[in-house]
Tab-separated table of C-alpha atoms in Angstrom:
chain	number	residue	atom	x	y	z
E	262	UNK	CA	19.135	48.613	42.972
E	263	UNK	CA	19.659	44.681	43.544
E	264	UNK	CA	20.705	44.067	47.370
E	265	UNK	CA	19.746	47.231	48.979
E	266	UNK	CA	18.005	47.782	51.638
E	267	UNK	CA	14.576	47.822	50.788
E	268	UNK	CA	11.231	48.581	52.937
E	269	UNK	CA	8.364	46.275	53.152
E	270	UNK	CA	6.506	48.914	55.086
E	271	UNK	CA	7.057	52.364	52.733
E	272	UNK	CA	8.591	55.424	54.454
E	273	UNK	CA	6.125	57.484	53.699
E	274	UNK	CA	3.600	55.429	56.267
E	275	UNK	CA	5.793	54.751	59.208
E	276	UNK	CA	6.489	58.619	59.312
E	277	UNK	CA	2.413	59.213	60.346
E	278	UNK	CA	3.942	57.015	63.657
E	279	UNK	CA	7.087	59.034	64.510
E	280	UNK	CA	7.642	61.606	67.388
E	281	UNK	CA	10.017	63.671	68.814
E	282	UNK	CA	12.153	66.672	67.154
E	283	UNK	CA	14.659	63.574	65.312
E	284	UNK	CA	11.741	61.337	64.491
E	285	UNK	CA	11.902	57.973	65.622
E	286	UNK	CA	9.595	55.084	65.909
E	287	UNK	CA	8.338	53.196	68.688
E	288	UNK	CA	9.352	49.460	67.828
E	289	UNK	CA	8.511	46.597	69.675
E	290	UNK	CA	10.637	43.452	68.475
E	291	UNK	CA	8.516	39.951	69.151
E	292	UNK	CA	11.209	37.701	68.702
E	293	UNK	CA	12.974	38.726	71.704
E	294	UNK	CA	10.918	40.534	73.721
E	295	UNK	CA	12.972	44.261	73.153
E	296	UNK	CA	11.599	47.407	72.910
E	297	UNK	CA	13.604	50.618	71.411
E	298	UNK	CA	12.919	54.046	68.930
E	299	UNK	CA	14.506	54.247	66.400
E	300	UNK	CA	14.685	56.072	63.129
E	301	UNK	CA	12.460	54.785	60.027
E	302	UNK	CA	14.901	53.875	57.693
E	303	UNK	CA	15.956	51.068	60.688
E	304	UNK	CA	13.117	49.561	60.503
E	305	UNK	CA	10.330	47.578	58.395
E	306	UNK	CA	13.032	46.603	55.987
E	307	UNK	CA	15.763	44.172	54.381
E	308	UNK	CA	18.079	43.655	51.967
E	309	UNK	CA	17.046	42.721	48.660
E	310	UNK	CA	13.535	42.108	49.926
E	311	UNK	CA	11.831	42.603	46.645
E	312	UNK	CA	15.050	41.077	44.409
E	313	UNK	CA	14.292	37.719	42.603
E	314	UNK	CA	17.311	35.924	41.470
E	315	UNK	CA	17.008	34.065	37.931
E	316	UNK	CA	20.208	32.391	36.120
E	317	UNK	CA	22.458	34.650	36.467
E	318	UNK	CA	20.419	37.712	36.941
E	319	UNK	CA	18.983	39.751	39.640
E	320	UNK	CA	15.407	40.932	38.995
E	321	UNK	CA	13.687	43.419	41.591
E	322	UNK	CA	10.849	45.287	41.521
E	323	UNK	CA	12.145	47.987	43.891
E	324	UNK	CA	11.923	50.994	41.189
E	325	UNK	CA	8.355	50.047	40.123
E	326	UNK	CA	7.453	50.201	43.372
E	327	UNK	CA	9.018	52.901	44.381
E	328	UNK	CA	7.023	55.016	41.764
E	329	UNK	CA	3.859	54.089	42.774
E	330	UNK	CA	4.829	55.000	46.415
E	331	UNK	CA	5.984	58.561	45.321
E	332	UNK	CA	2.448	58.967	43.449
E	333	UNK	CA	0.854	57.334	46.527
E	334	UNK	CA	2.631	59.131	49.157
E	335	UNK	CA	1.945	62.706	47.621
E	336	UNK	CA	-2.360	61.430	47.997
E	337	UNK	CA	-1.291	60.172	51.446
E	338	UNK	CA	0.254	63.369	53.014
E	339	UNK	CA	-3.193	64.869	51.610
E	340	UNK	CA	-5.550	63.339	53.284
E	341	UNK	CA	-3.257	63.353	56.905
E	342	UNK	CA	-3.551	66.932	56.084
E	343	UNK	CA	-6.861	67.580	55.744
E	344	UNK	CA	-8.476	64.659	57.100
E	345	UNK	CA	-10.934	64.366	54.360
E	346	UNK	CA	-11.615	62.529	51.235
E	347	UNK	CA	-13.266	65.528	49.593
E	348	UNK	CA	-9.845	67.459	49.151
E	349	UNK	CA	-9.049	64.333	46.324
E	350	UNK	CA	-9.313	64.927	42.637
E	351	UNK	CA	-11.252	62.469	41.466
E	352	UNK	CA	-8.022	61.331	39.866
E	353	UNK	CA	-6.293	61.192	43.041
């Protein structure tokens, strides 16, 4: 949806970084020098990152994308699982 928050680093990655019984992420913020955890959805991300305006119309890529990253995240939690390449299909 145009003007959402949107993640330039998927979900589905930054959760392999998380800790604690609420995850949270480690983040360390270069422009000021600040340190913090906080939860994924906080981070990595911006509003209408992937939106493209043209005329009158807003164009975004967000639900393309966001299909390959369910098809890609499913391969993902695979191979954190079992640590292997051989558990992949050879469609996978």
């Amino acid at each position: 949806m145009p003007g959402e928050q949107q993640h330039y680093v998927p979900q589905f990655l930054l959760k392999n970084f998380t800790h604690g019984k609420k995850p949270k992420i480690f983040v360390y913020d270069k422009s000021n020098d600040k340190r913090f955890h906080t939860n994924i959805k906080n981070v990595a991300a911006e509003n209408g990152f992937y939106d493209l305006e043209v005329e009158d119309t807003v164009l975004t890529m967000e639900p393309g994308l966001a299909h390959l990253e369910a098809n890609t995240s499913r391969i993902i939690r695979k191979l954190t699982k079992t640590r292997s390449i051989k558990s992949l299909s050879e469609d996978e």
